[in-house]
């Protein structure tokens, strides 16, 4: 398995390429498995060392193949996340529950959503007191570390 380090818009990604078959690559990005479709299949005849394929750096908004949920990796500079302080994902994972609504008042330490990472449920707490001005993600979204989840104004 090959490991690569990438930095995209200031966010570090560790990419492991597990397997490449034709134009489908099975990769792990920061520990989250994805099947990605390559623009050009790797020709086994030209590349006898299939364990060392050269693929382009993953894009934050890459879309996994099959029934996997589409990752939501909106960065604070890429998405208008409302007014206030953005709450960012502390680690990559899947949003399993959103416990607040836009307009709801929250206090520091209130659980605002649940993020599943490595089969563990992680309560994500408000870092600031205020009103929820926007929710950028929805239940089932896959997010990368540093992605804006919601904004508290």
PDB file of C-alpha atoms in Angstrom:
ATOM      1  CA  UNK A   1       0.000   0.000   0.000  1.00  0.00           C
ATOM      2  CA  UNK A   2       1.451   3.369  -1.062  1.00  0.00           C
ATOM      3  CA  UNK A   3       1.121   6.407   1.196  1.00  0.00           C
ATOM      4  CA  UNK A   4       1.176   9.998   0.013  1.00  0.00           C
ATOM      5  CA  UNK A   5       0.932  13.336   1.843  1.00  0.00           C
ATOM      6  CA  UNK A   6      -1.017  16.177   0.166  1.00  0.00           C
ATOM      7  CA  UNK A   7      -1.949  19.676   1.226  1.00  0.00           C
ATOM      8  CA  UNK A   8      -5.064  21.134  -0.405  1.00  0.00           C
ATOM      9  CA  UNK A   9      -6.122  24.671   0.535  1.00  0.00           C
ATOM     10  CA  UNK A  10      -4.064  24.455   3.718  1.00  0.00           C
ATOM     11  CA  UNK A  11      -5.551  21.132   4.879  1.00  0.00           C
ATOM     12  CA  UNK A  12      -3.245  18.100   5.145  1.00  0.00           C
ATOM     13  CA  UNK A  13      -4.415  14.788   3.663  1.00  0.00           C
ATOM     14  CA  UNK A  14      -2.809  11.370   4.044  1.00  0.00           C
ATOM     15  CA  UNK A  15      -3.731   9.213   1.053  1.00  0.00           C
ATOM     16  CA  UNK A  16      -3.128   5.482   0.946  1.00  0.00           C
ATOM     17  CA  UNK A  17      -3.670   3.689  -2.360  1.00  0.00           C
ATOM     18  CA  UNK A  18      -4.844   0.189  -1.537  1.00  0.00           C
ATOM     19  CA  UNK A  19      -5.701  -1.191  -4.957  1.00  0.00           C
ATOM     20  CA  UNK A  20      -6.108  -0.072  -8.582  1.00  0.00           C
ATOM     21  CA  UNK A  21      -8.249  -2.032 -11.035  1.00  0.00           C
ATOM     22  CA  UNK A  22      -8.658  -0.407 -14.443  1.00  0.00           C
ATOM     23  CA  UNK A  23      -9.898   3.112 -13.788  1.00  0.00           C
ATOM     24  CA  UNK A  24     -11.152   2.447 -10.213  1.00  0.00           C
ATOM     25  CA  UNK A  25      -8.775   3.055  -7.317  1.00  0.00           C
ATOM     26  CA  UNK A  26      -9.508   2.026  -3.733  1.00  0.00           C
ATOM     27  CA  UNK A  27      -7.950   4.672  -1.509  1.00  0.00           C
ATOM     28  CA  UNK A  28      -8.044   5.771   2.129  1.00  0.00           C
ATOM     29  CA  UNK A  29      -8.029   9.538   2.708  1.00  0.00           C
ATOM     30  CA  UNK A  30      -7.195  10.355   6.339  1.00  0.00           C
ATOM     31  CA  UNK A  31      -8.483   6.897   7.278  1.00  0.00           C
ATOM     32  CA  UNK A  32     -11.776   7.126   5.332  1.00  0.00           C
ATOM     33  CA  UNK A  33     -12.102   4.579   2.493  1.00  0.00           C
ATOM     34  CA  UNK A  34     -13.167   5.782  -0.972  1.00  0.00           C
ATOM     35  CA  UNK A  35     -13.446   4.261  -4.405  1.00  0.00           C
ATOM     36  CA  UNK A  36     -12.395   6.891  -6.917  1.00  0.00           C
ATOM     37  CA  UNK A  37     -12.675   6.847 -10.663  1.00  0.00           C
ATOM     38  CA  UNK A  38      -9.467   7.749 -12.480  1.00  0.00           C
ATOM     39  CA  UNK A  39      -9.753   9.880 -15.616  1.00  0.00           C
ATOM     40  CA  UNK A  40      -7.495   7.444 -17.477  1.00  0.00           C
ATOM     41  CA  UNK A  41      -7.213   3.756 -16.498  1.00  0.00           C
ATOM     42  CA  UNK A  42      -3.729   2.565 -15.603  1.00  0.00           C
ATOM     43  CA  UNK A  43      -2.519   0.169 -18.271  1.00  0.00           C
ATOM     44  CA  UNK A  44      -1.049  -2.926 -16.592  1.00  0.00           C
ATOM     45  CA  UNK A  45       1.091  -3.688 -19.655  1.00  0.00           C
ATOM     46  CA  UNK A  46       2.778  -0.296 -19.474  1.00  0.00           C
ATOM     47  CA  UNK A  47       2.968  -0.330 -15.668  1.00  0.00           C
ATOM     48  CA  UNK A  48       4.234  -3.728 -14.505  1.00  0.00           C
ATOM     49  CA  UNK A  49       4.607  -2.355 -10.979  1.00  0.00           C
ATOM     50  CA  UNK A  50       0.915  -1.836 -10.283  1.00  0.00           C
ATOM     51  CA  UNK A  51       1.734  -1.310  -6.626  1.00  0.00           C
ATOM     52  CA  UNK A  52       3.207   2.092  -7.553  1.00  0.00           C
ATOM     53  CA  UNK A  53       0.549   3.850  -9.642  1.00  0.00           C
ATOM     54  CA  UNK A  54       0.773   7.581 -10.233  1.00  0.00           C
ATOM     55  CA  UNK A  55      -2.550   9.284  -9.613  1.00  0.00           C
ATOM     56  CA  UNK A  56      -3.525  12.914  -9.240  1.00  0.00           C
ATOM     57  CA  UNK A  57      -3.918  14.448  -5.793  1.00  0.00           C
ATOM     58  CA  UNK A  58      -7.413  13.947  -4.392  1.00  0.00           C
ATOM     59  CA  UNK A  59      -9.675  16.962  -4.623  1.00  0.00           C
ATOM     60  CA  UNK A  60     -11.566  17.888  -1.444  1.00  0.00           C
ATOM     61  CA  UNK A  61     -14.909  17.529  -3.231  1.00  0.00           C
ATOM     62  CA  UNK A  62     -14.078  14.169  -4.873  1.00  0.00           C
ATOM     63  CA  UNK A  63     -17.115  11.990  -5.392  1.00  0.00           C
ATOM     64  CA  UNK A  64     -16.782   8.338  -4.355  1.00  0.00           C
ATOM     65  CA  UNK A  65     -18.096   5.659  -6.687  1.00  0.00           C
ATOM     66  CA  UNK A  66     -21.009   3.350  -5.759  1.00  0.00           C
ATOM     67  CA  UNK A  67     -23.373   3.965  -2.843  1.00  0.00           C
ATOM     68  CA  UNK A  68     -20.904   5.786  -0.601  1.00  0.00           C
ATOM     69  CA  UNK A  69     -22.107   9.240   0.536  1.00  0.00           C
ATOM     70  CA  UNK A  70     -20.685  12.278  -1.224  1.00  0.00           C
ATOM     71  CA  UNK A  71     -18.045  13.976   0.911  1.00  0.00           C
ATOM     72  CA  UNK A  72     -18.812  17.505   2.026  1.00  0.00           C
ATOM     73  CA  UNK A  73     -15.565  19.349   2.374  1.00  0.00           C
ATOM     74  CA  UNK A  74     -16.577  22.964   2.131  1.00  0.00           C
ATOM     75  CA  UNK A  75     -13.893  25.200   3.515  1.00  0.00           C
ATOM     76  CA  UNK A  76     -14.667  28.470   5.286  1.00  0.00           C
ATOM     77  CA  UNK A  77     -13.290  30.398   2.300  1.00  0.00           C
ATOM     78  CA  UNK A  78     -15.345  28.375  -0.210  1.00  0.00           C
ATOM     79  CA  UNK A  79     -18.799  28.533   1.367  1.00  0.00           C
ATOM     80  CA  UNK A  80     -20.787  31.360   2.872  1.00  0.00           C
ATOM     81  CA  UNK A  81     -21.348  29.834   6.301  1.00  0.00           C
ATOM     82  CA  UNK A  82     -23.415  32.635   7.805  1.00  0.00           C
ATOM     83  CA  UNK A  83     -22.249  35.270  10.214  1.00  0.00           C
ATOM     84  CA  UNK A  84     -20.329  34.376  13.319  1.00  0.00           C
ATOM     85  CA  UNK A  85     -17.746  31.771  14.263  1.00  0.00           C
ATOM     86  CA  UNK A  86     -17.497  28.633  12.126  1.00  0.00           C
ATOM     87  CA  UNK A  87     -17.420  25.283  13.931  1.00  0.00           C
ATOM     88  CA  UNK A  88     -15.028  23.007  12.014  1.00  0.00           C
ATOM     89  CA  UNK A  89     -14.711  19.227  11.958  1.00  0.00           C
ATOM     90  CA  UNK A  90     -11.936  18.164  14.347  1.00  0.00           C
ATOM     91  CA  UNK A  91     -11.380  14.927  12.397  1.00  0.00           C
ATOM     92  CA  UNK A  92     -12.712  13.265   9.231  1.00  0.00           C
ATOM     93  CA  UNK A  93     -15.918  11.267   9.537  1.00  0.00           C
ATOM     94  CA  UNK A  94     -19.640  11.008   8.807  1.00  0.00           C
ATOM     95  CA  UNK A  95     -22.353  13.229  10.278  1.00  0.00           C
ATOM     96  CA  UNK A  96     -24.785  10.870  12.048  1.00  0.00           C
ATOM     97  CA  UNK A  97     -26.979  13.369  13.898  1.00  0.00           C
ATOM     98  CA  UNK A  98     -27.585  17.117  13.934  1.00  0.00           C
ATOM     99  CA  UNK A  99     -28.943  18.208  17.308  1.00  0.00           C
ATOM    100  CA  UNK A 100     -29.593  21.914  16.588  1.00  0.00           C
ATOM    101  CA  UNK A 101     -31.514  24.052  14.103  1.00  0.00           C
ATOM    102  CA  UNK A 102     -30.771  27.404  12.491  1.00  0.00           C
ATOM    103  CA  UNK A 103     -31.862  30.117  14.899  1.00  0.00           C
ATOM    104  CA  UNK A 104     -31.444  27.961  18.002  1.00  0.00           C
ATOM    105  CA  UNK A 105     -29.563  29.440  20.969  1.00  0.00           C
ATOM    106  CA  UNK A 106     -26.572  27.357  22.188  1.00  0.00           C
ATOM    107  CA  UNK A 107     -24.112  27.638  25.069  1.00  0.00           C
ATOM    108  CA  UNK A 108     -20.442  26.678  25.213  1.00  0.00           C
ATOM    109  CA  UNK A 109     -20.250  22.892  25.621  1.00  0.00           C
ATOM    110  CA  UNK A 110     -23.705  22.103  24.181  1.00  0.00           C
ATOM    111  CA  UNK A 111     -23.631  19.083  21.861  1.00  0.00           C
ATOM    112  CA  UNK A 112     -24.581  20.403  18.411  1.00  0.00           C
ATOM    113  CA  UNK A 113     -23.972  17.313  16.277  1.00  0.00           C
ATOM    114  CA  UNK A 114     -22.568  13.784  16.301  1.00  0.00           C
ATOM    115  CA  UNK A 115     -19.663  12.803  14.032  1.00  0.00           C
ATOM    116  CA  UNK A 116     -18.818   9.132  13.482  1.00  0.00           C
ATOM    117  CA  UNK A 117     -15.131   8.455  12.941  1.00  0.00           C
ATOM    118  CA  UNK A 118     -13.507   5.006  13.027  1.00  0.00           C
ATOM    119  CA  UNK A 119     -16.784   3.464  14.290  1.00  0.00           C
ATOM    120  CA  UNK A 120     -16.862   5.840  17.273  1.00  0.00           C
ATOM    121  CA  UNK A 121     -19.615   8.395  17.917  1.00  0.00           C
ATOM    122  CA  UNK A 122     -18.022  11.774  18.716  1.00  0.00           C
ATOM    123  CA  UNK A 123     -20.141  14.531  20.277  1.00  0.00           C
ATOM    124  CA  UNK A 124     -19.192  17.846  18.693  1.00  0.00           C
ATOM    125  CA  UNK A 125     -19.762  20.689  21.144  1.00  0.00           C
ATOM    126  CA  UNK A 126     -20.331  24.399  20.624  1.00  0.00           C
ATOM    127  CA  UNK A 127     -17.116  26.345  21.128  1.00  0.00           C
ATOM    128  CA  UNK A 128     -18.980  29.666  21.461  1.00  0.00           C
ATOM    129  CA  UNK A 129     -22.286  30.736  22.962  1.00  0.00           C
ATOM    130  CA  UNK A 130     -24.772  32.306  20.567  1.00  0.00           C
ATOM    131  CA  UNK A 131     -27.340  31.596  17.912  1.00  0.00           C
ATOM    132  CA  UNK A 132     -26.846  28.996  15.181  1.00  0.00           C
ATOM    133  CA  UNK A 133     -26.775  31.112  12.007  1.00  0.00           C
ATOM    134  CA  UNK A 134     -26.176  28.334   9.476  1.00  0.00           C
ATOM    135  CA  UNK A 135     -25.760  24.576   9.196  1.00  0.00           C
ATOM    136  CA  UNK A 136     -23.522  23.648   6.271  1.00  0.00           C
ATOM    137  CA  UNK A 137     -23.813  19.834   6.534  1.00  0.00           C
ATOM    138  CA  UNK A 138     -26.659  17.336   6.655  1.00  0.00           C
ATOM    139  CA  UNK A 139     -27.046  13.903   8.211  1.00  0.00           C
ATOM    140  CA  UNK A 140     -25.086  11.297   6.221  1.00  0.00           C
ATOM    141  CA  UNK A 141     -22.509  13.754   4.851  1.00  0.00           C
ATOM    142  CA  UNK A 142     -18.870  12.692   4.948  1.00  0.00           C
ATOM    143  CA  UNK A 143     -16.578  15.526   6.011  1.00  0.00           C
ATOM    144  CA  UNK A 144     -12.835  15.992   6.104  1.00  0.00           C
ATOM    145  CA  UNK A 145     -10.884  17.493   8.974  1.00  0.00           C
ATOM    146  CA  UNK A 146     -11.228  21.277   8.985  1.00  0.00           C
ATOM    147  CA  UNK A 147     -14.506  21.373   7.038  1.00  0.00           C
ATOM    148  CA  UNK A 148     -17.032  23.935   8.290  1.00  0.00           C
ATOM    149  CA  UNK A 149     -19.990  22.178   9.935  1.00  0.00           C
ATOM    150  CA  UNK A 150     -22.063  25.117  11.173  1.00  0.00           C
ATOM    151  CA  UNK A 151     -21.768  28.726  12.249  1.00  0.00           C
ATOM    152  CA  UNK A 152     -22.618  30.246  15.620  1.00  0.00           C
ATOM    153  CA  UNK A 153     -23.151  34.015  15.692  1.00  0.00           C
TER     154      UNK A 153
END
